[in-house]
CSV table of C-alpha atoms in Angstrom, one decimal:
chain,number,residue,atom,x,y,z
A,17,MET,CA,0.0,0.0,0.0
A,18,THR,CA,1.2,3.5,-0.8
A,19,VAL,CA,0.0,6.6,1.2
A,20,THR,CA,-0.2,9.9,-0.4
A,21,LEU,CA,0.5,12.8,1.8
A,22,THR,CA,-0.2,16.4,0.9
A,23,ALA,CA,1.7,19.1,2.6
A,24,SER,CA,0.8,22.7,3.1
A,25,THR,CA,3.2,23.6,0.2
A,26,GLY,CA,0.9,21.6,-2.2
A,27,ALA,CA,3.4,18.9,-2.6
A,28,LYS,CA,2.1,15.4,-2.8
A,29,ILE,CA,4.4,12.7,-1.2
A,30,LEU,CA,4.1,9.0,-1.8
A,31,VAL,CA,5.2,7.0,1.0
A,32,TRP,CA,5.4,3.2,1.3
A,33,ARG,CA,7.4,0.4,3.3
A,34,GLU,CA,10.0,-1.7,2.1
A,35,LYS,CA,10.5,-4.4,4.8
A,36,ASP,CA,11.7,-2.3,7.9
A,37,MET,CA,12.5,0.7,5.9
A,38,PHE,CA,10.3,3.4,4.5
A,39,ALA,CA,10.5,4.8,1.0
A,40,ALA,CA,9.2,8.3,-0.2
A,41,LEU,CA,9.0,10.3,-3.6
A,42,ARG,CA,7.2,13.3,-4.7
A,43,ALA,CA,4.2,12.4,-6.7
A,44,GLY,CA,5.0,12.7,-10.4
A,45,GLY,CA,8.7,13.1,-9.9
A,46,SER,CA,11.2,11.3,-12.0
A,47,GLU,CA,13.8,11.0,-9.3
A,48,GLU,CA,14.5,7.7,-7.4
A,49,ALA,CA,12.5,7.1,-4.1
A,50,GLN,CA,14.4,8.1,-0.8
A,51,ILE,CA,14.8,5.2,1.4
A,52,CYS,CA,15.2,5.7,5.2
A,53,LEU,CA,14.4,4.4,8.6
A,54,GLY,CA,11.1,5.4,10.1
A,55,VAL,CA,12.8,7.8,12.6
A,56,ASP,CA,14.2,9.8,9.7
A,57,LEU,CA,10.9,9.7,7.6
A,58,PHE,CA,10.1,13.3,8.7
A,59,GLU,CA,13.3,14.8,7.3
A,60,VAL,CA,12.6,13.0,3.8
A,61,ILE,CA,9.1,14.3,3.8
A,62,ALA,CA,10.2,17.8,4.6
A,63,GLU,CA,12.9,17.9,2.0
A,64,LEU,CA,10.3,16.5,-0.7
A,65,ALA,CA,7.7,18.8,0.3
A,66,GLU,CA,10.1,21.8,0.6
A,67,LEU,CA,9.2,22.3,4.4
A,68,ASP,CA,11.7,24.3,6.4
A,69,LEU,CA,12.7,22.3,9.5
A,70,ASP,CA,14.1,25.3,11.0
A,71,ASP,CA,10.5,26.8,11.2
A,72,GLU,CA,8.6,25.3,14.1
A,73,GLU,CA,5.2,25.1,12.2
A,74,GLN,CA,6.7,23.6,9.2
A,75,SER,CA,8.8,21.2,11.3
A,76,GLU,CA,5.7,20.1,13.3
A,77,GLU,CA,3.8,19.6,10.0
A,78,ALA,CA,6.6,17.2,8.7
A,79,ILE,CA,6.7,15.2,12.0
A,80,GLU,CA,2.8,14.9,11.9
A,81,LEU,CA,2.8,13.8,8.3
A,82,ALA,CA,5.5,11.2,8.9
A,83,ASP,CA,3.7,9.9,12.0
A,84,GLY,CA,0.4,9.5,10.0
A,85,ALA,CA,2.1,7.6,7.3
A,86,ARG,CA,4.1,5.3,9.7
A,87,GLN,CA,0.7,4.6,11.6
A,88,ARG,CA,-1.1,3.8,8.4
A,89,LEU,CA,1.6,1.7,7.0
A,90,SER,CA,2.9,-0.1,10.3
A,91,SER,CA,0.5,-3.2,10.0
A,92,LEU,CA,0.4,-3.6,6.4
A,93,PRO,CA,2.4,-5.9,4.2
A,94,THR,CA,5.4,-4.0,2.5
A,95,GLN,CA,5.1,-3.0,-1.2
A,96,ARG,CA,6.3,-0.9,-3.9
A,97,PRO,CA,3.9,1.6,-5.8
A,98,ARG,CA,2.8,0.4,-9.3
């Protein structure tokens, strides 16, 4: 399963699990997915969504998006988007 996140910047981020790691990429992007541990997912989401982690509100948004994605994907089988 792939989760689609929409940041306040309007960026749509696709997130999925690959075993015990998470993968994320900007929807419609041509770059390869970024692979990370769950604890680092907020940083990857912030980068892909162009959120500024030095800004408290944007940092909180990145954390909330990552937490939501992890929760939704935690009990599902791993899979790549098609």
